[in-house]
Coordinates of C-alpha atoms and ligand atoms in Angstrom, one line a residue:
X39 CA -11.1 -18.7 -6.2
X40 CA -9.5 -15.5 -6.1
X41 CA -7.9 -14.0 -9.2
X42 CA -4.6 -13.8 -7.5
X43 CA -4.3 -16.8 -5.0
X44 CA -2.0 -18.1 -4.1
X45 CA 0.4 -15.0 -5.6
X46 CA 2.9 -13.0 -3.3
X47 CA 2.5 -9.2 -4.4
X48 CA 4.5 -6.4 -2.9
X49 CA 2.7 -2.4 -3.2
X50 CA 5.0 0.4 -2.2
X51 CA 3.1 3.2 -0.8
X52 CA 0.0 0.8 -0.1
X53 CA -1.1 3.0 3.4
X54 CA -3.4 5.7 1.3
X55 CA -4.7 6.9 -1.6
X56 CA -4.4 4.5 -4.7
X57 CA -1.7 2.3 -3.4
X58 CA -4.3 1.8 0.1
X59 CA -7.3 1.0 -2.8
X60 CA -4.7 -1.4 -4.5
X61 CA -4.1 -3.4 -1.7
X62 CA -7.6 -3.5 -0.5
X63 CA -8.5 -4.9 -4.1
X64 CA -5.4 -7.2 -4.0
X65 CA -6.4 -8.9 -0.3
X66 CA -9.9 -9.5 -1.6
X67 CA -8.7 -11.4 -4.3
X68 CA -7.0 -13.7 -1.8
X69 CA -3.4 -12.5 -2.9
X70 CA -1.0 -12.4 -0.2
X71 CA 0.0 -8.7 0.5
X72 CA 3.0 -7.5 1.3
X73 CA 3.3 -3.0 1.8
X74 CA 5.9 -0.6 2.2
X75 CA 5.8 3.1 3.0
X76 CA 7.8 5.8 5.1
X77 CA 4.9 6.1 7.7
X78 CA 3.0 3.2 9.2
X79 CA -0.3 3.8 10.2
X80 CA -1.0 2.9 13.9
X81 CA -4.5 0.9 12.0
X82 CA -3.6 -1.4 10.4
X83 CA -5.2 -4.1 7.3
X84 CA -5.7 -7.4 8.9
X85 CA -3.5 -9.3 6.5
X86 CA -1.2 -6.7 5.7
X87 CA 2.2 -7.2 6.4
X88 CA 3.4 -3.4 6.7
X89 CA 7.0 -2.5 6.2
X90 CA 8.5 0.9 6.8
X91 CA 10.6 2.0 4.1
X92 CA 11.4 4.9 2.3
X93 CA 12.0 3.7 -1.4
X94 CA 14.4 6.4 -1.9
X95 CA 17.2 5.3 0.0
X96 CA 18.8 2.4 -1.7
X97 CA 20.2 0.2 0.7
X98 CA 17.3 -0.2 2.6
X99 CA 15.3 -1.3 -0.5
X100 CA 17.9 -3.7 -0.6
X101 CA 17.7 -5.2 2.8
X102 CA 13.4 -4.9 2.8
X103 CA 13.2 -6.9 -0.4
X104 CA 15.9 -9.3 0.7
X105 CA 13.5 -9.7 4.2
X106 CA 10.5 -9.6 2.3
X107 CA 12.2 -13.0 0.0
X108 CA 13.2 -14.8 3.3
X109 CA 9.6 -14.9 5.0
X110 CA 7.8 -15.4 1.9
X111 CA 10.2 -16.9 -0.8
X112 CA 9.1 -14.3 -4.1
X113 CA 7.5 -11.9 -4.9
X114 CA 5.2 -12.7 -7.9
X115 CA 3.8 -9.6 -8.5
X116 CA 5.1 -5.4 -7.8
X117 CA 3.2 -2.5 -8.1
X118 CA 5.2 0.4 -7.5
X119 CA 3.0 2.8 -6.7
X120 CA 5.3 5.4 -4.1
X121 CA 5.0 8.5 -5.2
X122 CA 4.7 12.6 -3.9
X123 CA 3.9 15.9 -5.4
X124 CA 5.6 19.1 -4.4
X125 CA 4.7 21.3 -7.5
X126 CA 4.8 25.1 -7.8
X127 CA 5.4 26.8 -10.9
X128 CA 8.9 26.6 -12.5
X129 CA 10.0 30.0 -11.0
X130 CA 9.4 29.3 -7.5
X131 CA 10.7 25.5 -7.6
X132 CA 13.0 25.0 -5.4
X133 CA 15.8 22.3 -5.6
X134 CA 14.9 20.7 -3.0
X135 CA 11.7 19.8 -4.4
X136 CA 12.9 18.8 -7.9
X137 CA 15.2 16.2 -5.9
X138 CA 12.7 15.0 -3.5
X139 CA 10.2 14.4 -6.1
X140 CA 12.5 12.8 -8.7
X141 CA 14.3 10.7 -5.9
X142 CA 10.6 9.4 -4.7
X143 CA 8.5 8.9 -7.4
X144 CA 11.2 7.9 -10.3
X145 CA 14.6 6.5 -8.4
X146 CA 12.3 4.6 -5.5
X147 CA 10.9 2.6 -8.6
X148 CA 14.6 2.0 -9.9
X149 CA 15.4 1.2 -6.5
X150 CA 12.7 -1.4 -5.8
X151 CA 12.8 -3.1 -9.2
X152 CA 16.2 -3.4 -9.2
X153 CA 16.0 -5.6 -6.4
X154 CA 12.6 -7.2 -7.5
X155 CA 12.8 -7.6 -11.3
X156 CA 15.7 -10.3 -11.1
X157 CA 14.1 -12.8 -8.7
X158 CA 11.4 -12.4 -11.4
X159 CA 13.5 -13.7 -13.5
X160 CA 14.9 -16.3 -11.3
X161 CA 11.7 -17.6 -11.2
X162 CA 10.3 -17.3 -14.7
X163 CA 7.5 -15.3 -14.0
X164 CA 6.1 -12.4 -12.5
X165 CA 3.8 -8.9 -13.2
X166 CA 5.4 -5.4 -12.7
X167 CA 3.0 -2.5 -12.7
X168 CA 4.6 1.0 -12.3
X169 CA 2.2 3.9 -11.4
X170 CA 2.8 6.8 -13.8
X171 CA 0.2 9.6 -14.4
X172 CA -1.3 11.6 -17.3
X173 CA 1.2 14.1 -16.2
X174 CA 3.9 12.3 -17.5
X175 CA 2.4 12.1 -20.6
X176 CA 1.5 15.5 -21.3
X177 CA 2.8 17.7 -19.0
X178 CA 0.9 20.3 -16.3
X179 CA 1.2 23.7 -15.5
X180 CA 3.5 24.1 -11.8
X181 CA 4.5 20.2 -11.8
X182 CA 7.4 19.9 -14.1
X183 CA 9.3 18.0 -11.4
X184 CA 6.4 15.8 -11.4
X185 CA 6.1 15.2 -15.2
X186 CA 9.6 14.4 -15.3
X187 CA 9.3 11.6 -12.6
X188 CA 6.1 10.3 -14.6
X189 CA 7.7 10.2 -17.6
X190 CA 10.6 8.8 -16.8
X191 CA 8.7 5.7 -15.1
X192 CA 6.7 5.2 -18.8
X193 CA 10.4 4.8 -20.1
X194 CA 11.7 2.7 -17.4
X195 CA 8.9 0.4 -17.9
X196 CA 9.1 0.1 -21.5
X197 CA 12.9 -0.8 -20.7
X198 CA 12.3 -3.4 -18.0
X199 CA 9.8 -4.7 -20.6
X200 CA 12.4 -5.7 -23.2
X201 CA 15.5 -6.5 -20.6
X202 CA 13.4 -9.1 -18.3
X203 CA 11.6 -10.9 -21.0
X204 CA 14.8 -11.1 -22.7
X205 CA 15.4 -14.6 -22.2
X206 CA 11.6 -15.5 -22.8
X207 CA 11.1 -15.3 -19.0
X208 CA 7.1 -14.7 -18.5
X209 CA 8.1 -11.5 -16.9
X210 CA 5.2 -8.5 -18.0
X211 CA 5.8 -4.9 -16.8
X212 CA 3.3 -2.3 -17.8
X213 CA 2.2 1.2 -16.4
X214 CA -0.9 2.6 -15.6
X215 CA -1.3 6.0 -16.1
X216 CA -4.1 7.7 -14.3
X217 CA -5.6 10.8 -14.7
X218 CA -7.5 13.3 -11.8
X219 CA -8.4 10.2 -9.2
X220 CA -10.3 11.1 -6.1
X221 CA -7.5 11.0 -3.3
X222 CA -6.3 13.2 -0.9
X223 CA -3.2 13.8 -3.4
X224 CA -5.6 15.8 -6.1
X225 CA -8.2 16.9 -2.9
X226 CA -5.8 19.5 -2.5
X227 CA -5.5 21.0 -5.8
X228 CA -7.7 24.2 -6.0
X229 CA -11.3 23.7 -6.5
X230 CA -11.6 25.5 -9.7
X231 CA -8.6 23.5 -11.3
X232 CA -10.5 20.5 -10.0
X233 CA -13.7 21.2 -12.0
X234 CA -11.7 22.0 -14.7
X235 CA -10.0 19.1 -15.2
X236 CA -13.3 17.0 -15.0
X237 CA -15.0 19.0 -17.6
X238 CA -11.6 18.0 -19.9
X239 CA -12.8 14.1 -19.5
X240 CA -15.1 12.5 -22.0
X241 CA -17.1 11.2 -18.7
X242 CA -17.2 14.6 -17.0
X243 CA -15.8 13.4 -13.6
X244 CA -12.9 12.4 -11.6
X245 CA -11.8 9.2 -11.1
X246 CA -12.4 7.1 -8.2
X247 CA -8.9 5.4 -6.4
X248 CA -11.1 1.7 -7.0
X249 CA -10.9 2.3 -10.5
X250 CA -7.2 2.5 -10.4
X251 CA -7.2 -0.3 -8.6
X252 CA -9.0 -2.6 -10.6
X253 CA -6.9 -2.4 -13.4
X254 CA -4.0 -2.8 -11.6
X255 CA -5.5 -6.2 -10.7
X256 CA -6.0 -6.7 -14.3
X257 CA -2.6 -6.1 -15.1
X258 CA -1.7 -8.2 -12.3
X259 CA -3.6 -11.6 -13.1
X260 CA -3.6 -13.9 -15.5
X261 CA -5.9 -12.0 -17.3
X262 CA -3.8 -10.6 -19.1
X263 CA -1.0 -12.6 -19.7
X264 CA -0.1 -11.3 -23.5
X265 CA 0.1 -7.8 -22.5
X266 CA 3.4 -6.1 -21.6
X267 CA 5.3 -3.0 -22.2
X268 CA 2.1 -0.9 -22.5
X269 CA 0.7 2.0 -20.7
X270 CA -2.2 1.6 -19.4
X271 CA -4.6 5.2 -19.7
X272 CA -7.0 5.3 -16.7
X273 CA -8.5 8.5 -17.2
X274 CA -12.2 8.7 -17.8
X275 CA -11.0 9.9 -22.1
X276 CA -8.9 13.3 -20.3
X277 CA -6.7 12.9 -23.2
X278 CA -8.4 11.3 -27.1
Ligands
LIG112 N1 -4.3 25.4 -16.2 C1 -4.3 26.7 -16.6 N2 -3.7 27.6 -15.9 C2 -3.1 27.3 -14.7 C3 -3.1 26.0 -14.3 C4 -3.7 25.0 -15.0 N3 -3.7 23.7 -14.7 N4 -2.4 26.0 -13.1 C5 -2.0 27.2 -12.9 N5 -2.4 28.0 -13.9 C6 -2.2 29.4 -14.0 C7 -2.9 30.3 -13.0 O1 -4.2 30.6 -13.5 C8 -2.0 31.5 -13.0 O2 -2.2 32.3 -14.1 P1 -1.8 33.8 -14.1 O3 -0.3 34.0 -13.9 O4 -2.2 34.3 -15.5 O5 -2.6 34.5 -13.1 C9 -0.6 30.9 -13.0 O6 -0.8 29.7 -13.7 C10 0.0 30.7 -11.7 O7 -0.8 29.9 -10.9 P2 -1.1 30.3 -9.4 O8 -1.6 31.7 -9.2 O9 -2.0 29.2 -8.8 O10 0.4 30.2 -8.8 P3 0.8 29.7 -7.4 O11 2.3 29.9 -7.3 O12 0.0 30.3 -6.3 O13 0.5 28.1 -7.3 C11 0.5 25.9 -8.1 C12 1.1 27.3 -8.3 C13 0.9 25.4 -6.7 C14 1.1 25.0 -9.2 C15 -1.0 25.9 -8.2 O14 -1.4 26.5 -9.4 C16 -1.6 24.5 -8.2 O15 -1.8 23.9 -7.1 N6 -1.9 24.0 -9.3 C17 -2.4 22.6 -9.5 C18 -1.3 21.7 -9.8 C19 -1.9 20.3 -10.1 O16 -2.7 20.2 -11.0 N7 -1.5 19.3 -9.3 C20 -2.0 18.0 -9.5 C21 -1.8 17.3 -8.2 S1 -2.5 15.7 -8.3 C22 -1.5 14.8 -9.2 O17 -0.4 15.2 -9.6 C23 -1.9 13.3 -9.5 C24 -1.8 13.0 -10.9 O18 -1.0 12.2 -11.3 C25 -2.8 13.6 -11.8

């Protein structure tokens, strides 16, 4: 049996790049999979069920979740995974991509676990997993919007830890914080960074998106039922 049957999981951003990998991972483990992101691809996963949202935009994170609970009842298990890069060093940063990138990646997760986290609690249960980023723990030259996103999420989830467990609900919510992973995302970083960075990680490559993927479905089974409030590093030892 699959290590999440018979679970309802929701991945925002699920249509590339880590979030795609998560919900591949997810379906073969015979979870049901729910996705969300701005653009829907005209191919889509059989047993996907695709909705288009863009998790900035309150209300209608309101009204998808509240869908999402009518067709399938709960949602046992979020990643929040949505997340952009617009980075340029400090200088040239304009505001509009300090706003789009703080309203994405760090309000979108508000947005969706506000919404999320107390039918979690309604029901007892339930596994949150934010997607933060080494970034957000130590910081990178031209993404200070970026960092500031990422680190905010590691201090929401440490939050949502303590306030949804508060009543001794089973409710976990941990991070994972990758480092350089293989998606189109880093692709476009400039070769020399690239090489760069993998020569900073004890394993001397970049990470690949399954990776990421497989310990989100750690963190999302009930393998690891003691463990919330953490962050997990993904990062082939970037950082010692
Ligand atoms: N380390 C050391 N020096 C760096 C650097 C780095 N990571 N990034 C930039 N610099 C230096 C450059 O060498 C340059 O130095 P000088 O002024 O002495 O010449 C200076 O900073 C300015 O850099 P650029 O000439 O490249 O400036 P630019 O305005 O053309 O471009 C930039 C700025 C867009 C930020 C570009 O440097 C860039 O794309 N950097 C990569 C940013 C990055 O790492 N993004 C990660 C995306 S993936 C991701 O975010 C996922 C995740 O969670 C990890």
């Amino acid at each position: 049996m699959g290590l999440l049957n018979k679970k309802v999981v929701l991945v925002t951003g699920g249509t590339k790049g880590i979030g795609l990998e998560i919900v591949k991972k997810f379906l073969s483990e015979e979870a049901t999979v729910i996705t969300c992101a701005r653009n829907i691809p005209e191919e889509k996963i059989k047993n996907v069920d695709y909705f288009q949202l863009d998790v900035s935009d309150s209300l209608a994170c309101k009204n998808t979740i509240e869908s999402i609970l009518n067709k399938y009842g709960k949602i046992d298990v979020l990643v929040a995974n949505a997340g952009i890069t617009k980075d340029a060093m400090t200088y040239k940063m304009t505001d509009e991509m300090f706003d789009d990138v703080i309203n994405i990646n760090l309000k979108g997760i508000f947005n969706v676990v506000r919404y999320v986290g107390p039918t979690m609690e309604n029901n007892g249960t339930g596994s949150i997993i934010t997607i933060s980023s080494i970034v957000g723990q130590y910081g990178n030259i031209g993404q200070v919007n970026y960092a500031a996103s990422k680190a905010g999420i590691i201090g929401m989830t440490k939050s949502w830890a303590k306030e949804f467990s508060r009543k001794g609900k089973q409710i976990r919510v941990n991070s994972i914080a990758p480092g350089y992973i293989l998606t189109d995302m880093v692709k476009s970083v400039p070769e020399e960074l690239l090489k760069k960075f993998s020569d900073q990680t004890m394993l001397k490559r970049l990470g690949e998106p399954e990776e990421i993927a497989n310990a989100a479905l750690f963190l999302a089974s009930d393998l690891s039922t003691y463990i919330t409030g953490t962050v997990l590093d993904v990062n082939g030892g970037m950082r010692l």
